[in-house]
Coordinates of C-alpha atoms and ligand atoms in Angstrom, one line a residue:
X1 CA -149.4 37.7 7.0
X2 CA -149.8 34.0 6.0
X3 CA -152.9 33.8 8.2
X4 CA -154.3 36.9 6.5
X5 CA -153.6 35.4 3.1
X6 CA -155.4 32.2 4.0
X7 CA -158.3 34.3 5.3
X8 CA -158.4 36.2 2.0
X9 CA -158.5 33.0 0.1
X10 CA -161.4 31.7 2.2
X11 CA -163.3 35.0 1.8
X12 CA -162.7 34.9 -2.0
X13 CA -163.8 31.2 -2.2
X14 CA -166.9 32.0 -0.1
X15 CA -167.9 35.0 -2.2
X16 CA -167.2 33.8 -5.7
X17 CA -166.8 30.0 -5.7
X18 CA -168.0 29.0 -9.2
X19 CA -167.2 32.3 -10.8
X20 CA -163.5 31.7 -9.9
X21 CA -163.1 29.1 -12.6
X22 CA -163.2 31.8 -15.4
X23 CA -160.3 34.0 -14.2
X24 CA -158.3 30.9 -13.4
X25 CA -158.9 29.5 -16.9
X26 CA -158.1 32.9 -18.4
X27 CA -154.9 33.1 -16.4
X28 CA -153.8 29.7 -17.7
X29 CA -154.6 30.7 -21.2
X30 CA -152.9 34.1 -21.1
X31 CA -149.8 32.4 -19.7
X32 CA -149.8 29.7 -22.4
X33 CA -150.5 31.8 -25.5
X34 CA -147.2 33.8 -25.7
X35 CA -145.2 30.5 -25.3
X36 CA -147.3 28.8 -28.0
X37 CA -146.8 31.8 -30.4
X38 CA -143.0 31.7 -29.8
X39 CA -142.9 28.0 -30.4
X40 CA -145.0 28.2 -33.6
X41 CA -142.9 31.0 -34.9
X42 CA -139.7 29.0 -34.3
X43 CA -141.3 26.0 -36.1
X44 CA -142.5 28.1 -39.1
X45 CA -139.0 29.6 -39.5
X46 CA -137.3 26.3 -39.3
X47 CA -139.7 24.8 -41.9
X48 CA -139.3 27.7 -44.3
X49 CA -135.5 27.3 -44.2
X50 CA -135.8 23.6 -44.7
X51 CA -138.2 24.3 -47.6
X52 CA -140.7 21.8 -46.3
X53 CA -144.3 21.4 -47.3
X54 CA -145.8 24.8 -48.1
X55 CA -149.3 23.8 -46.9
X56 CA -148.0 22.8 -43.5
X57 CA -146.3 26.2 -43.1
X58 CA -149.5 28.0 -44.1
X59 CA -151.4 26.0 -41.5
X60 CA -148.8 27.0 -38.9
X61 CA -149.0 30.7 -40.0
X62 CA -152.8 30.6 -39.6
X63 CA -152.4 29.1 -36.1
X64 CA -150.0 32.0 -35.2
X65 CA -152.6 34.5 -36.4
X66 CA -155.3 32.8 -34.3
X67 CA -153.1 32.7 -31.3
X68 CA -152.2 36.4 -31.9
X69 CA -155.9 37.2 -32.0
X70 CA -156.5 35.3 -28.7
X71 CA -153.5 37.2 -27.2
X72 CA -155.1 40.5 -28.2
X73 CA -158.5 39.9 -26.7
X74 CA -157.5 38.0 -23.6
X75 CA -156.5 41.0 -21.5
X76 CA -159.9 42.7 -22.2
X77 CA -161.9 39.6 -21.3
X78 CA -159.7 39.1 -18.2
X79 CA -160.3 42.7 -17.1
X80 CA -164.0 42.3 -17.5
X81 CA -164.2 39.1 -15.3
X82 CA -161.7 40.6 -12.8
X83 CA -164.1 43.6 -12.4
X84 CA -167.1 41.3 -11.9
X85 CA -165.2 39.2 -9.3
X86 CA -164.0 42.4 -7.6
X87 CA -167.6 43.5 -7.2
X88 CA -168.8 40.2 -5.9
X89 CA -165.9 39.8 -3.3
X90 CA -166.2 43.5 -2.4
X91 CA -170.0 43.2 -1.6
X92 CA -169.4 40.2 0.8
X93 CA -166.3 41.9 2.3
X94 CA -168.3 45.1 3.0
X95 CA -171.2 43.2 4.5
X96 CA -168.9 41.3 6.8
X97 CA -167.0 44.4 7.8
X98 CA -170.0 46.4 8.8
X99 CA -171.7 43.4 10.4
X100 CA -168.6 43.1 12.6
X101 CA -168.8 46.8 13.4
X102 CA -172.5 46.4 14.4
X103 CA -171.5 43.6 16.8
X104 CA -169.6 46.1 19.0
X105 CA -172.4 46.9 21.4
X106 CA -170.6 49.6 23.3
X107 CA -169.0 52.9 22.4
X108 CA -165.5 52.3 23.6
X109 CA -164.2 51.3 20.2
X110 CA -165.8 54.3 18.5
X111 CA -164.2 56.7 20.9
X112 CA -160.8 55.2 20.3
X113 CA -158.9 57.1 17.6
X114 CA -156.6 54.1 17.0
X115 CA -159.6 51.9 16.2
X116 CA -161.2 54.5 14.0
X117 CA -158.0 54.7 12.0
X118 CA -158.0 50.9 11.7
X119 CA -161.6 51.0 10.6
X120 CA -160.8 53.5 7.9
X121 CA -158.0 51.3 6.5
X122 CA -160.2 48.2 6.8
X123 CA -162.8 50.0 4.7
X124 CA -160.2 50.9 2.1
X125 CA -159.2 47.2 2.1
X126 CA -162.8 46.1 1.6
X127 CA -162.9 48.5 -1.4
X128 CA -159.9 46.9 -3.0
X129 CA -160.1 43.4 -1.8
X130 CA -160.8 41.9 -5.3
X131 CA -157.4 43.3 -6.3
X132 CA -155.7 40.8 -4.0
X133 CA -157.0 38.0 -6.1
X134 CA -155.9 39.9 -9.2
X135 CA -152.5 40.3 -7.7
X136 CA -152.4 36.6 -6.9
X137 CA -153.4 35.7 -10.5
X138 CA -150.8 38.0 -11.9
X139 CA -148.1 36.2 -9.9
X140 CA -149.4 32.8 -11.1
X141 CA -149.6 34.0 -14.7
X142 CA -146.1 35.4 -14.6
X143 CA -144.7 32.2 -12.9
X144 CA -146.4 29.9 -15.4
X145 CA -145.3 32.0 -18.4
X146 CA -141.7 32.0 -17.1
X147 CA -141.8 28.3 -16.5
X148 CA -143.4 27.7 -20.0
X149 CA -140.6 29.7 -21.8
X150 CA -137.9 28.0 -19.8
X151 CA -139.5 24.5 -20.5
X152 CA -139.7 25.2 -24.2
X153 CA -136.3 26.6 -24.4
X154 CA -134.9 23.7 -22.4
X155 CA -136.2 21.2 -25.0
X156 CA -134.3 23.2 -27.7
X157 CA -131.1 24.0 -25.9
X158 CA -130.3 23.5 -22.2
X159 CA -127.3 25.9 -22.7
X160 CA -129.7 28.8 -23.9
X161 CA -131.9 28.0 -20.9
X162 CA -129.0 28.5 -18.6
X163 CA -128.2 31.9 -20.2
X164 CA -131.9 33.0 -19.8
X165 CA -131.9 31.8 -16.2
X166 CA -128.7 33.8 -15.5
X167 CA -130.5 36.9 -16.7
X168 CA -133.7 36.2 -14.7
X169 CA -132.7 34.9 -11.3
X170 CA -130.8 38.0 -10.0
X171 CA -133.5 40.3 -11.4
X172 CA -136.2 38.4 -9.5
X173 CA -134.2 38.3 -6.3
X174 CA -133.5 42.1 -6.4
X175 CA -137.0 43.0 -7.4
X176 CA -138.4 41.0 -4.5
X177 CA -136.0 42.8 -2.1
X178 CA -137.2 46.1 -3.5
X179 CA -140.8 45.2 -3.1
X180 CA -140.3 44.2 0.5
X181 CA -138.5 47.5 1.1
X182 CA -141.4 49.4 -0.6
X183 CA -143.9 47.6 1.7
X184 CA -141.9 48.6 4.8
X185 CA -141.8 52.1 3.5
X186 CA -145.6 52.1 3.1
X187 CA -146.0 51.2 6.8
X188 CA -143.4 53.8 7.8
X189 CA -145.2 56.7 6.1
X190 CA -148.7 55.7 7.0
X191 CA -149.0 57.7 10.3
X192 CA -147.8 60.9 8.4
X193 CA -150.3 60.1 5.6
X194 CA -153.1 59.7 8.1
X195 CA -152.3 63.1 9.7
X196 CA -152.1 64.6 6.2
X197 CA -155.6 63.1 5.5
X198 CA -156.9 64.6 8.8
X199 CA -155.7 68.1 7.9
X200 CA -157.1 67.9 4.3
X201 CA -160.5 66.7 5.7
X202 CA -160.5 69.5 8.2
X203 CA -159.8 72.1 5.5
X204 CA -162.8 70.9 3.5
X205 CA -165.2 70.1 6.3
X206 CA -168.3 72.2 6.7
X207 CA -168.2 71.8 10.5
X208 CA -164.7 73.3 10.7
X209 CA -165.3 76.0 8.0
X210 CA -166.7 78.6 10.4
X211 CA -163.9 78.5 12.9
X212 CA -161.2 78.2 10.2
X213 CA -162.4 81.4 8.6
X214 CA -163.1 83.3 11.7
X215 CA -159.9 82.5 13.4
X216 CA -157.9 82.7 10.1
X217 CA -156.2 79.3 10.8
X218 CA -156.5 78.0 7.2
X219 CA -152.8 78.8 6.4
X220 CA -151.7 77.3 9.7
X221 CA -153.5 74.0 9.0
X222 CA -152.4 74.0 5.4
X223 CA -148.8 74.4 6.6
X224 CA -149.2 71.4 8.9
X225 CA -150.7 69.4 6.0
X226 CA -147.8 70.2 3.7
X227 CA -145.3 69.4 6.4
X228 CA -146.7 65.9 6.7
X229 CA -146.8 65.7 2.8
X230 CA -143.1 66.7 2.6
X231 CA -142.1 64.1 5.3
X232 CA -143.9 61.4 3.2
X233 CA -142.3 62.6 0.0
X234 CA -138.8 62.5 1.6
X235 CA -139.2 58.9 2.4
X236 CA -140.7 58.1 -1.0
X237 CA -137.9 59.9 -2.8
X238 CA -135.3 57.9 -0.9
X239 CA -137.0 54.6 -1.9
X240 CA -137.5 55.7 -5.5
X241 CA -133.8 56.7 -5.7
X242 CA -132.7 53.3 -4.4
X243 CA -135.0 51.6 -6.9
X244 CA -133.7 53.6 -9.8
X245 CA -130.1 52.6 -8.9
X246 CA -130.9 48.9 -8.4
X247 CA -133.1 48.7 -11.5
X248 CA -130.6 50.5 -13.7
X249 CA -127.8 48.1 -12.7
X250 CA -130.0 45.1 -13.1
X251 CA -131.3 46.3 -16.4
X252 CA -127.7 46.8 -17.7
X253 CA -126.7 43.4 -16.4
X254 CA -129.8 41.7 -17.9
X255 CA -129.1 43.4 -21.3
X256 CA -125.4 42.3 -21.2
X257 CA -126.3 38.7 -20.4
X258 CA -129.1 38.7 -23.0
X259 CA -126.9 40.4 -25.6
X260 CA -124.0 38.0 -24.9
X261 CA -126.4 35.1 -25.1
X262 CA -127.7 36.4 -28.4
X263 CA -124.1 36.7 -29.9
X264 CA -123.4 33.2 -28.6
X265 CA -126.6 31.8 -30.2
X266 CA -125.9 33.5 -33.5
X267 CA -122.4 32.0 -33.6
X268 CA -123.9 28.6 -32.7
X269 CA -126.4 29.0 -35.6
X270 CA -123.4 29.9 -37.8
X271 CA -121.7 26.7 -36.8
X272 CA -125.0 24.8 -37.4
X273 CA -125.6 23.7 -33.9
X274 CA -128.7 26.0 -33.6
X275 CA -131.4 26.9 -36.2
X276 CA -132.7 30.3 -37.1
X277 CA -136.0 29.2 -35.4
X278 CA -134.0 28.5 -32.2
X279 CA -132.7 32.1 -32.3
X280 CA -136.2 33.5 -32.7
X281 CA -137.3 31.3 -29.8
X282 CA -134.4 32.7 -27.7
X283 CA -135.3 36.3 -28.5
X284 CA -139.0 35.7 -27.8
X285 CA -138.1 33.9 -24.5
X286 CA -135.9 36.7 -23.3
X287 CA -138.7 39.3 -24.1
X288 CA -141.4 37.0 -22.8
X289 CA -139.6 36.1 -19.5
X290 CA -138.9 39.8 -18.9
X291 CA -142.6 40.7 -19.4
X292 CA -143.7 37.8 -17.2
X293 CA -141.3 38.8 -14.5
X294 CA -142.5 42.4 -14.7
X295 CA -146.1 41.2 -14.2
X296 CA -145.1 38.8 -11.5
X297 CA -143.2 41.4 -9.5
X298 CA -146.0 43.9 -10.0
X299 CA -148.4 41.3 -8.6
X300 CA -146.2 40.6 -5.6
X301 CA -145.9 44.3 -4.8
X302 CA -149.6 44.8 -5.1
X303 CA -150.4 41.6 -3.2
X304 CA -148.0 42.6 -0.4
X305 CA -149.5 46.1 -0.1
X306 CA -153.0 44.7 -0.3
X307 CA -152.2 42.2 2.5
X308 CA -150.9 44.9 4.7
X309 CA -154.2 46.7 4.3
X310 CA -156.1 43.5 4.7
X311 CA -154.5 42.9 8.0
X312 CA -156.6 45.9 9.3
X313 CA -159.7 44.3 7.8
X314 CA -159.0 41.0 9.5
X315 CA -158.3 42.8 12.8
X316 CA -161.7 44.5 12.7
X317 CA -163.7 41.5 11.4
X318 CA -162.1 39.1 13.9
X319 CA -162.1 41.5 16.8
X320 CA -163.7 40.0 20.0
X321 CA -166.8 41.8 21.3
X322 CA -166.1 44.9 23.2
X323 CA -168.4 44.2 26.1
X324 CA -169.2 40.7 27.4
X325 CA -172.6 39.4 26.1
X326 CA -174.3 36.8 28.2
X327 CA -174.6 33.3 26.5
X328 CA -178.1 32.8 28.0
X329 CA -179.4 36.3 28.8
X330 CA -181.8 37.0 31.6
X331 CA -185.2 38.1 30.2
X332 CA -186.1 41.7 31.1
X333 CA -189.7 42.9 31.6
X334 CA -191.3 46.3 31.9
X335 CA -189.9 48.3 34.7
X336 CA -191.9 47.7 38.0
X337 CA -189.7 48.9 40.8
X338 CA -186.9 51.0 39.5
X339 CA -183.3 51.2 38.4
X340 CA -180.5 51.2 40.9
X341 CA -176.8 52.2 40.6
X342 CA -175.0 50.3 43.3
X343 CA -171.5 51.7 44.2
X344 CA -170.8 52.5 40.6
X345 CA -167.2 53.4 39.7
X346 CA -166.2 54.2 36.2
X347 CA -163.2 55.4 34.2
X348 CA -162.8 55.4 30.4
X349 CA -159.6 53.4 30.6
X350 CA -156.9 52.6 33.2
X351 CA -155.1 55.8 32.1
X352 CA -158.1 58.1 32.6
X353 CA -159.2 59.5 36.0
X354 CA -162.4 58.3 37.6
X355 CA -165.5 59.8 35.9
X356 CA -167.8 58.3 38.5
X357 CA -166.7 57.5 42.0
X358 CA -168.9 55.2 44.1
X359 CA -172.3 56.4 42.8
X360 CA -175.3 55.0 44.7
X361 CA -178.6 56.1 43.1
X362 CA -182.1 54.8 42.9
X363 CA -184.4 55.9 40.0
X364 CA -187.8 54.8 41.3
X365 CA -190.5 53.6 38.8
X366 CA -192.8 56.4 37.6
X367 CA -190.6 59.2 39.0
X368 CA -188.8 62.1 37.3
X369 CA -185.2 62.3 38.4
X370 CA -183.1 65.3 37.5
X371 CA -179.3 65.1 37.3
X372 CA -177.5 68.4 37.6
X373 CA -173.9 69.5 38.1
X374 CA -171.0 71.4 36.6
X375 CA -169.3 70.6 33.3
X376 CA -167.4 67.3 33.5
X377 CA -169.2 66.2 36.6
X378 CA -170.1 62.8 35.0
X379 CA -173.7 63.3 34.0
X380 CA -173.5 62.1 30.4
X381 CA -171.2 59.3 31.5
X382 CA -173.9 58.0 33.9
X383 CA -176.3 58.0 31.0
X384 CA -173.9 56.0 28.8
X385 CA -173.7 53.4 31.6
X386 CA -177.5 53.2 31.9
X387 CA -177.8 52.4 28.2
X388 CA -174.9 49.9 28.6
X389 CA -172.6 51.7 26.1
X390 CA -170.0 51.0 28.8
X391 CA -169.9 48.7 31.8
X392 CA -169.1 50.0 35.2
X393 CA -165.4 49.5 36.1
X394 CA -166.7 48.5 39.6
X395 CA -170.2 48.1 41.0
X396 CA -173.5 47.3 39.2
X397 CA -176.6 48.8 37.6
X398 CA -179.8 46.9 38.4
X399 CA -183.1 46.9 36.5
X400 CA -185.7 45.7 38.9
X401 CA -182.9 44.0 40.7
X402 CA -181.4 42.3 37.6
X403 CA -177.8 43.3 36.7
X404 CA -178.1 44.8 33.2
X405 CA -174.9 43.0 32.2
X406 CA -176.9 39.7 32.3
X407 CA -179.5 41.1 29.9
X408 CA -179.3 41.0 26.1
X409 CA -178.2 44.7 25.2
X410 CA -180.8 45.0 22.5
X411 CA -183.6 44.0 24.9
X412 CA -182.4 46.6 27.4
X413 CA -182.3 49.3 24.7
X414 CA -185.8 48.5 23.5
X415 CA -187.0 49.7 26.9
X416 CA -185.2 53.1 26.8
X417 CA -185.9 56.3 24.9
X418 CA -183.3 59.0 24.8
X419 CA -182.2 62.4 23.4
X420 CA -178.5 62.6 23.7
X421 CA -176.6 65.8 24.0
X422 CA -174.9 65.1 20.6
X423 CA -178.1 64.0 18.9
X424 CA -178.0 63.1 15.2
X425 CA -179.1 65.1 12.2
X426 CA -179.8 62.5 9.5
X427 CA -179.7 63.5 5.8
X428 CA -183.1 61.9 5.3
X429 CA -186.6 63.2 5.0
X430 CA -188.2 65.0 7.9
X431 CA -190.6 62.0 8.5
X432 CA -187.8 59.5 8.4
X433 CA -185.8 61.6 10.8
X434 CA -188.5 61.1 13.3
X435 CA -189.5 57.5 12.5
X436 CA -185.9 56.3 13.0
X437 CA -186.7 56.4 16.7
X438 CA -188.9 53.4 16.2
X439 CA -188.2 51.7 12.8
X440 CA -191.8 50.2 12.8
X441 CA -193.1 53.8 12.4
X442 CA -191.5 54.3 9.0
X443 CA -194.4 55.2 6.7
X444 CA -196.9 55.5 9.7
X445 CA -197.7 59.2 9.2
X446 CA -200.2 59.3 12.1
X447 CA -197.5 58.3 14.6
X448 CA -194.9 60.5 13.1
X449 CA -197.2 63.5 13.2
X450 CA -198.2 62.8 16.8
X451 CA -194.6 62.7 17.9
X452 CA -193.9 65.9 16.0
X453 CA -196.9 67.7 17.6
X454 CA -195.6 66.6 21.1
X455 CA -192.1 68.0 20.3
X456 CA -193.8 71.2 18.9
X457 CA -192.2 70.9 15.5
X458 CA -195.3 69.8 13.5
X459 CA -196.1 73.2 12.1
X460 CA -192.5 73.8 10.9
X461 CA -192.4 70.4 9.2
X462 CA -195.8 70.7 7.6
X463 CA -194.9 74.0 6.1
X464 CA -191.8 72.6 4.3
X465 CA -192.0 72.4 0.5
X466 CA -193.0 68.7 0.6
X467 CA -194.1 68.5 4.2
X468 CA -192.7 65.5 6.0
X469 CA -191.4 64.1 2.7
X470 CA -188.9 67.0 2.4
X471 CA -185.3 65.9 2.4
X472 CA -183.4 67.7 5.1
X473 CA -179.9 69.2 4.7
X474 CA -178.1 70.3 1.6
X475 CA -175.3 67.7 2.1
X476 CA -174.6 64.9 -0.3
X477 CA -176.9 66.2 -3.0
X478 CA -176.1 65.0 -6.5
X479 CA -177.1 66.7 -9.7
X480 CA -180.4 64.9 -10.0
X481 CA -181.3 65.7 -6.4
X482 CA -180.8 69.4 -7.0
X483 CA -183.6 69.3 -9.6
X484 CA -185.9 67.6 -7.0
X485 CA -188.1 70.3 -5.2
X486 CA -188.2 68.1 -2.1
X487 CA -184.6 68.4 -1.4
X488 CA -182.3 71.0 0.1
X489 CA -184.0 72.3 3.2
X490 CA -181.7 73.1 6.1
X491 CA -183.3 73.4 9.6
X492 CA -182.0 75.6 12.4
X493 CA -180.2 74.2 15.4
X494 CA -183.3 74.5 17.6
X495 CA -185.5 72.9 15.0
X496 CA -183.2 70.0 14.7
X497 CA -183.3 69.6 18.4
X498 CA -187.1 69.4 18.4
X499 CA -186.8 66.8 15.7
X500 CA -184.5 64.8 17.9
X501 CA -187.1 65.1 20.7
X502 CA -189.8 63.9 18.4
X503 CA -187.6 60.9 17.6
X504 CA -187.5 60.0 21.3
X505 CA -191.2 60.7 21.7
X506 CA -192.1 58.2 18.9
X507 CA -190.6 55.5 21.2
X508 CA -193.7 55.8 23.3
X509 CA -194.4 53.1 25.9
X510 CA -190.6 52.8 26.7
X511 CA -190.0 52.4 30.4
X512 CA -187.2 54.9 30.8
X513 CA -187.0 58.3 29.1
X514 CA -183.5 59.9 29.2
X515 CA -183.1 63.5 28.1
X516 CA -179.6 64.8 28.2
X517 CA -179.9 68.5 27.9
X518 CA -182.9 68.4 25.5
X519 CA -183.4 72.1 25.4
X520 CA -180.0 73.7 25.2
X521 CA -180.6 74.9 21.6
X522 CA -184.1 76.2 22.2
X523 CA -185.2 79.8 22.9
X524 CA -186.7 80.5 26.3
X525 CA -190.3 80.5 25.1
X526 CA -189.8 77.2 23.2
X527 CA -188.1 75.8 26.3
X528 CA -191.1 76.4 28.6
X529 CA -193.4 74.9 26.0
X530 CA -191.2 71.8 25.6
X531 CA -191.0 71.3 29.3
X532 CA -194.8 71.5 29.7
X533 CA -194.9 68.8 27.0
X534 CA -192.2 66.8 28.7
X535 CA -194.0 66.7 32.0
X536 CA -197.2 65.6 30.2
X537 CA -195.3 62.9 28.4
X538 CA -193.3 61.9 31.4
X539 CA -196.4 61.6 33.6
X540 CA -196.4 58.2 35.2
X541 CA -193.2 57.2 33.4
X542 CA -189.7 57.0 34.7
X543 CA -187.5 59.7 33.4
X544 CA -184.0 61.0 33.9
X545 CA -183.5 64.6 32.9
X546 CA -180.1 66.3 32.6
X547 CA -180.1 70.1 32.3
X548 CA -178.0 73.1 33.1
X549 CA -181.1 75.3 33.3
X550 CA -182.2 74.5 36.8
X551 CA -185.5 76.2 36.3
X552 CA -186.6 73.4 34.0
X553 CA -185.9 70.6 36.5
X554 CA -187.3 72.2 39.7
X555 CA -190.5 70.2 39.4
X556 CA -188.6 66.8 39.3
X557 CA -189.5 64.3 42.1
X558 CA -185.8 64.0 42.9
X559 CA -182.9 66.2 42.0
X560 CA -179.4 64.8 42.2
X561 CA -176.3 66.9 42.2
X562 CA -173.2 65.3 40.8
X563 CA -169.7 66.8 41.4
X564 CA -166.5 65.3 40.1
X565 CA -168.2 61.9 39.8
X566 CA -169.7 61.9 43.3
X567 CA -173.3 62.6 44.4
X568 CA -173.0 65.5 46.7
X569 CA -176.7 66.4 47.2
X570 CA -180.1 64.8 46.6
X571 CA -183.7 65.7 47.3
X572 CA -186.6 67.7 46.0
X573 CA -186.1 71.3 45.0
X574 CA -187.5 72.8 48.2
X575 CA -185.2 70.6 50.4
X576 CA -182.2 71.4 48.4
X577 CA -182.9 75.1 48.5
X578 CA -183.3 75.1 52.3
X579 CA -180.0 73.0 52.6
X580 CA -178.3 76.0 51.0
X581 CA -175.7 73.8 49.3
X582 CA -174.2 73.7 45.8
X583 CA -177.7 73.3 44.2
X584 CA -179.1 76.4 46.0
X585 CA -176.1 78.4 45.1
X586 CA -176.3 77.4 41.4
X587 CA -180.1 78.0 41.4
X588 CA -179.8 81.4 42.9
X589 CA -177.1 82.5 40.5
X590 CA -179.3 81.5 37.5
X591 CA -182.3 83.2 39.1
X592 CA -180.4 86.5 39.4
X593 CA -179.8 86.4 35.6
X594 CA -183.6 86.3 35.1
X595 CA -184.3 89.2 37.5
X596 CA -184.9 92.6 35.9
X597 CA -181.8 94.7 36.5
Ligands
ATP1 N1 -164.9 59.3 25.8 C1 -164.3 59.7 26.8 N2 -163.0 59.3 27.0 C2 -162.3 59.8 28.1 N3 -162.8 60.6 29.0 C3 -164.1 61.1 28.8 C4 -164.9 60.7 27.7 N4 -166.1 61.2 27.8 C5 -166.0 62.0 29.0 N5 -164.8 61.9 29.6 C6 -164.4 62.5 30.8 O1 -165.3 62.1 31.8 C7 -165.6 63.1 32.7 C8 -167.1 63.3 32.8 O2 -167.6 63.7 31.5 P1 -169.2 63.8 31.2 O3 -169.3 64.1 29.8 O4 -169.9 62.6 31.8 O5 -169.5 65.1 32.0 P2 -170.9 65.9 32.1 O6 -171.3 66.1 33.5 O7 -171.9 65.3 31.2 O8 -170.4 67.3 31.5 P3 -171.2 68.4 30.6 O9 -172.1 69.1 31.6 O10 -170.1 69.3 30.2 O11 -171.9 67.7 29.5 C9 -164.9 64.4 32.2 O12 -163.8 64.6 32.9 C10 -164.6 64.0 30.8 O13 -163.4 64.6 30.4

């Protein structure tokens, strides 16, 4: 936690440097002003009773009024500057967090629920990072104010100081203990809170809405959510109860000590050893110290809680890279010979079974290779390895003989175009949805249209209310957007799929084209059109096509059948059919479905 606190200080210093002087100065001022007011009040009272120079007393009274004015406006000025600082530190913290996320070149972290949880908490921490500074300044302000009152009191009466300290020290110790306990409780309930968050998200998610309604599982999920809520509430109630008890006892004790001290001070004034001003200072000190302690304890609790969240932020920002990146990468050129998987073994973690087991495969330059096989055979996994989203657990993947682990990942990916099974639907304009495939095509309507024509989606997009400028999806629209005629168009599943194809096609001149089930959402007529287009586009280019519709891959130069992570058959369609193995069996089964009954 100390290391996290130091990291937070460095981040704050880096983000706000000069701007930090203002809140620090305001903190010093807001700690000093109440002490100054108490001291001036004491002096005025003493002078009135001594009937000293009236002019002097008036000057002091004016000074109290000015100090009161400062005390009234200081919190608002502080709040304004705290907000400004919060924004500045937050902007830098966000930038660093998502720059760190981008540094993860693979997918492993994003497929790990624990990491995703941590990222969510890190994001929350980046949102509230400025409050750490605010909490720190509250503690400093409270400590300075307490020290100020104690110092002033000590100069008047060491005995009164001792009484105030007696009231203060046990309260501080107990409140600190309670704050630690509350922080532990926060950690204890966080898994249940996360599960509750998961259920609440599910109940309001558009993706889940269809199944929740059709299966009638809303009440079941709500029950699960409330169960987690009740578990959290039980722990919170226990902590609140303990706090109530401790704080009531402390409050009574503090009041007894303060009341006893006040009686003693009045008696001392009666005897003449204290002045009326001393008594006013005593009363102000008790109230001031209590207020300062309250602020300090609040600051400690907020700081502690903030640091616990910040720990997740530090863990993400300082996480090592997920896959080793070569210090001096081997340059990679256009594909000349081919890509080779050499005895590739892969499993997602040591606890998972092997997804690929000793795969040896050559994808020769300029050829179309089709990968087929049952669900879970390892086809998409092989694609992930080709894009270096994961590294093989054993074996190697070679690009013209160069191990892709020795190449800079971004250089490798520049050479690949792909449509993944779970392609993205971006809440952007239709044109942008295509141009994202090659960011240099943003605004280049001719290239965007050419890609759309190739994916056979041009006519659909051109007919939208604002053509390619039409915003897609109704998600995330605010009130202003709703008035905008360009917004609010929702495409069908197959239309989105063609858009994803166009996004891959705009990456023309890439060496390897990967299509992981590019036509699963298309109707039969559309599928045959798309495959004609694919063959034209793939002509002379190296491509890897994954499909469950074997009719669409029969023209491939090489068909590879994967089963439980092992290549069980390979060859052109005709050879595989005459071998009468798994491929021929699957092909015949599908062919029967297309025969008239
Ligand atoms: N992120 C992951 N973490 C752990 N295991 C995974 C992950 N992704 C896939 N697997 C497992 O790896 C194996 C191969 O999955 P893969 O998705 O590569 O199969 P596939 O041949 O593409 O299947 P499909 O035809 O259903 O798309 C499966 O057993 C699957 O459960």
